[in-house]
CSV table of C-alpha atoms in Angstrom, one decimal:
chain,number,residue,atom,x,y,z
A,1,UNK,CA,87.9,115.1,87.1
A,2,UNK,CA,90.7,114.1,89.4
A,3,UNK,CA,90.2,114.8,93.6
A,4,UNK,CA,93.7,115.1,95.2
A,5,UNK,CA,92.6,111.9,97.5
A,6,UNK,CA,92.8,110.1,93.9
A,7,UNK,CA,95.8,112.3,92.3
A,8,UNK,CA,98.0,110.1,90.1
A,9,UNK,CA,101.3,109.4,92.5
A,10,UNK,CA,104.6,107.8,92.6
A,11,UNK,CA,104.9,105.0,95.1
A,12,UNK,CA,108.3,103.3,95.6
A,13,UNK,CA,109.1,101.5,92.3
A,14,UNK,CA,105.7,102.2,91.2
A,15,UNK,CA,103.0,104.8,89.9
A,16,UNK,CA,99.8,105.0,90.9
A,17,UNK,CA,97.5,106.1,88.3
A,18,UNK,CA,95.6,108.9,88.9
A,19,UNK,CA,91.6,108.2,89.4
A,20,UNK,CA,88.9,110.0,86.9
A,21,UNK,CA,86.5,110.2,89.6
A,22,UNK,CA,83.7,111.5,87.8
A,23,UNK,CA,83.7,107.8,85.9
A,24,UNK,CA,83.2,106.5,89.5
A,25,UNK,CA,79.6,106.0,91.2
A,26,UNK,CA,80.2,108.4,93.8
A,27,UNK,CA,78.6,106.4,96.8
A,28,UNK,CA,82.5,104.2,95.6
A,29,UNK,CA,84.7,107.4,96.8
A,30,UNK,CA,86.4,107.1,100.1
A,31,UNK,CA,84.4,109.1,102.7
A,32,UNK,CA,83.9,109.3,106.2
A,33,UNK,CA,80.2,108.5,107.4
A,34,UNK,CA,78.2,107.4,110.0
A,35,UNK,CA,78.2,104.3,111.1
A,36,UNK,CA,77.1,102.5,114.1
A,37,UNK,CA,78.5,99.0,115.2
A,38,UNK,CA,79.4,96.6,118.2
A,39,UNK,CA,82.7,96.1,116.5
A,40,UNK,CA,85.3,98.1,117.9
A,41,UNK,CA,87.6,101.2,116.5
A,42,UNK,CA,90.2,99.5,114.3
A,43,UNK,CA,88.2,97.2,113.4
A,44,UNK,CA,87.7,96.4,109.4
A,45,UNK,CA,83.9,95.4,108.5
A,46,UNK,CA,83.7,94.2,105.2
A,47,UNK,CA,79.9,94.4,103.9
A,48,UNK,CA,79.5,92.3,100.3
A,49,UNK,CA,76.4,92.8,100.1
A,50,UNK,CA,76.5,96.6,100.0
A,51,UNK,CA,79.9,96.6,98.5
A,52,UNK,CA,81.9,98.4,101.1
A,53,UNK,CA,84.6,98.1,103.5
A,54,UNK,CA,83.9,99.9,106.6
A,55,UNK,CA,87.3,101.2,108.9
A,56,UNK,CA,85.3,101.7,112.6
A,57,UNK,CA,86.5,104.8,114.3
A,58,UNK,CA,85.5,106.1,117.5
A,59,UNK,CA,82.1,107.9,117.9
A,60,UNK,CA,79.9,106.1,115.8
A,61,UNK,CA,82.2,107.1,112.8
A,62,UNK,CA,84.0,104.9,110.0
A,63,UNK,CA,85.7,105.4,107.0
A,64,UNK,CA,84.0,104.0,104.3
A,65,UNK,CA,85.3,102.5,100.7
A,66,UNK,CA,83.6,101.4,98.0
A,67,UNK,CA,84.8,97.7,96.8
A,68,UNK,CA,84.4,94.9,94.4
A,69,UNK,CA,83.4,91.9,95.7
A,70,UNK,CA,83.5,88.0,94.8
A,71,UNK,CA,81.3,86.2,92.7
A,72,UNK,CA,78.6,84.3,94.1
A,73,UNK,CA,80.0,81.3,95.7
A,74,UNK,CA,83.7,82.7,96.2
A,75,UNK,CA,83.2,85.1,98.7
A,76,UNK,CA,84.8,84.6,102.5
A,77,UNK,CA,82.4,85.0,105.2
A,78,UNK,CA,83.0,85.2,108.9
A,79,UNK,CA,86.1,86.8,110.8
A,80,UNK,CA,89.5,86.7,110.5
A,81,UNK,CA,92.9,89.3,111.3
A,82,UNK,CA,95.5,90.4,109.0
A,83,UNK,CA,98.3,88.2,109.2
A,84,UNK,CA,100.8,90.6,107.3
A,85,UNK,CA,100.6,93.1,105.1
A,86,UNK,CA,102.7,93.9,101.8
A,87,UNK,CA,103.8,96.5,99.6
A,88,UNK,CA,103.4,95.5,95.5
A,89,UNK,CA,102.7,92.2,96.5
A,90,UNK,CA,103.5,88.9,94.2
A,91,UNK,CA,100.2,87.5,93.3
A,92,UNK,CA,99.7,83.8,92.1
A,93,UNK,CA,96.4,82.4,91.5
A,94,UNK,CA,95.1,79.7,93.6
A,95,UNK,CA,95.0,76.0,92.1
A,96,UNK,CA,90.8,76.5,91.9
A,97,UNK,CA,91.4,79.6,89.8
A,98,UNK,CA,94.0,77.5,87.5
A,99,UNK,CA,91.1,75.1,86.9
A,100,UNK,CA,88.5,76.8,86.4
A,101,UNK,CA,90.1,79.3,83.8
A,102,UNK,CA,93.4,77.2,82.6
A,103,UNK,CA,93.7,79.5,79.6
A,104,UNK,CA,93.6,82.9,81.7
A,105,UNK,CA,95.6,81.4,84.7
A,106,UNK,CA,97.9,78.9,84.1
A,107,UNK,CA,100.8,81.4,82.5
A,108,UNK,CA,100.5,83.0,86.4
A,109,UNK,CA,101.0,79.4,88.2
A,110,UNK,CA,104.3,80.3,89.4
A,111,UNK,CA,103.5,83.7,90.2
A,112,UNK,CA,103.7,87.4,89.2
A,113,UNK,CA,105.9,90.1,90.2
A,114,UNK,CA,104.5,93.0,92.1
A,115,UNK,CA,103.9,96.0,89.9
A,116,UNK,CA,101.2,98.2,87.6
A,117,UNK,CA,100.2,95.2,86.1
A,118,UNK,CA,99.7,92.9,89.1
A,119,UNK,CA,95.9,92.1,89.6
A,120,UNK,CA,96.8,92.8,93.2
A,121,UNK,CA,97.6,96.3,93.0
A,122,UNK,CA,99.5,98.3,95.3
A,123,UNK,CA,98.5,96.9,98.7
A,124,UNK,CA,97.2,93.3,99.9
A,125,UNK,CA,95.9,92.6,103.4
A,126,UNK,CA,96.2,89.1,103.6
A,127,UNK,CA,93.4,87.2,106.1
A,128,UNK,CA,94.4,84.8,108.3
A,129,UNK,CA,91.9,82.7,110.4
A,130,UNK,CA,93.1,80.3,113.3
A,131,UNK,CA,96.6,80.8,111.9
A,132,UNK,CA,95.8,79.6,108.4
A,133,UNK,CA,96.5,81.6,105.4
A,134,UNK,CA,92.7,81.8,104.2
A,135,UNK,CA,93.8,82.5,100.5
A,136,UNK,CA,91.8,86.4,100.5
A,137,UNK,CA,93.1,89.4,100.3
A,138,UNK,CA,91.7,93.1,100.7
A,139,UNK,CA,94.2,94.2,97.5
A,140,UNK,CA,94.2,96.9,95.0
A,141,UNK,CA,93.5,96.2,91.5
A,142,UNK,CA,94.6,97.7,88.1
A,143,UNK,CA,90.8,97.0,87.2
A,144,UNK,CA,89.5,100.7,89.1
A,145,UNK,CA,86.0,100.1,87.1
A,146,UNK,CA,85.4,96.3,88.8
A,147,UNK,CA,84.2,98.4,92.0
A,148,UNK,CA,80.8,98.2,93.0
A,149,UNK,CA,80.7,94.6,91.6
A,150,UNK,CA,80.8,91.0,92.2
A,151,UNK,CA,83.6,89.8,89.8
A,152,UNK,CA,86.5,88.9,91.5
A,153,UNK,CA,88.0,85.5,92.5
A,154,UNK,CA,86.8,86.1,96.1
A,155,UNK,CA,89.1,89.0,96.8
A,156,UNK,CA,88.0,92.1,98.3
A,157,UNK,CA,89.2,94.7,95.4
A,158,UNK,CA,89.9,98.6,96.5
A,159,UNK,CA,91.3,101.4,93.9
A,160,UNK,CA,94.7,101.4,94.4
A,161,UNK,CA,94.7,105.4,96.5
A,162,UNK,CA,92.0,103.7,98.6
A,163,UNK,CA,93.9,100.5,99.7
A,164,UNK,CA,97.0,102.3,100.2
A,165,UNK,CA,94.8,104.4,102.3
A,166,UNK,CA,93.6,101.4,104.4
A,167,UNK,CA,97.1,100.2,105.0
A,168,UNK,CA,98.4,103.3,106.3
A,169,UNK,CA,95.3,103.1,109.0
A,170,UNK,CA,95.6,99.4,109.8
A,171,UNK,CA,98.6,97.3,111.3
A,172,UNK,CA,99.0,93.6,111.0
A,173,UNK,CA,96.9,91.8,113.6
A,174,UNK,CA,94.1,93.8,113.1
A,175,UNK,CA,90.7,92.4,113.1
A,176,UNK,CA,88.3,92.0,110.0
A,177,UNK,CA,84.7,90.6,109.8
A,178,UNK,CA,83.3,89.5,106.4
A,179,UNK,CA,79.1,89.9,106.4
């Protein structure tokens, strides 16, 4: 089954597949819930742990999306804002990701084009911390079933409706908090 929220769309260049989400874990579906924080409205919590990312909005609301996560001992942790933002971003692994899986890697080192096939999806958020390019993203992913796990490079995954979602609600400068 296919919710309109998750419809298959044209974007720019690109399409956006459409979602199944009855192959989705439903707590994963973009929702708006309750949610009560010190942070304020604008603000992006991301919560590994539970496998969310949490937009605060006024009055104890935020919208909520489900995520995939980093493996253990690749996450980011800690606060940081979004430097810039970009539409079918180029991706190119990190030097670490190069050696620690040369064979799935290196053919990427001087970087991929955005598009369907990009592991960053439609979107990417990049985080920025004391004016440093910290290497994570918030990004889409043409992996839809990685969310709800702890798989990626460090990355904060999103289905691709979702993190187009997000971008639409967040400008650059915005602040994000990693827990």
């Amino acid at each position: 089954m296919v919710t309109a929220s998750y419809a298959a769309q044209t974007d720019g260049l690109f399409p956006v597949a459409a979602i199944d989400t009855s192959k989705i874990n439903p707590r994963n579906i973009r929702q708006q819930v309750d949610y009560q924080t010190g942070e304020k409205p604008g603000t992006i919590v991301v919560d590994t742990g539970q496998r969310f990312v949490y937009l605060v909005q006024e009055g104890g609301k935020a919208m909520r999306y489900g995520v995939g996560v980093g493996r253990e001992g690749l996450e980011f942790n800690g606060s940081a804002t979004i430097g810039f933002k970009r539409e079918w971003p180029r991706w190119t692994p990190t030097p670490n990701m190069i050696e620690r899986q040369p064979d799935r890697y290196a053919q990427w080192s001087g970087g991929m084009e955005g598009g369907p096939a990009n592991p960053l999806g439609a979107r990417a958020l990049y985080l920025v911390k004391d004016g440093k390019d910290t290497l994570y993203r918030i990004h889409g992913t043409n992996q839809p079933d990685s969310i709800g796990q702890a798989v990626s490079s460090g990355c904060i995954r999103m289905i691709n409706q979702d993190v187009i979602d997000l971008y639409r609600r967040v400008p650059a400068g915005s602040r994000v908090v990693v827990i």
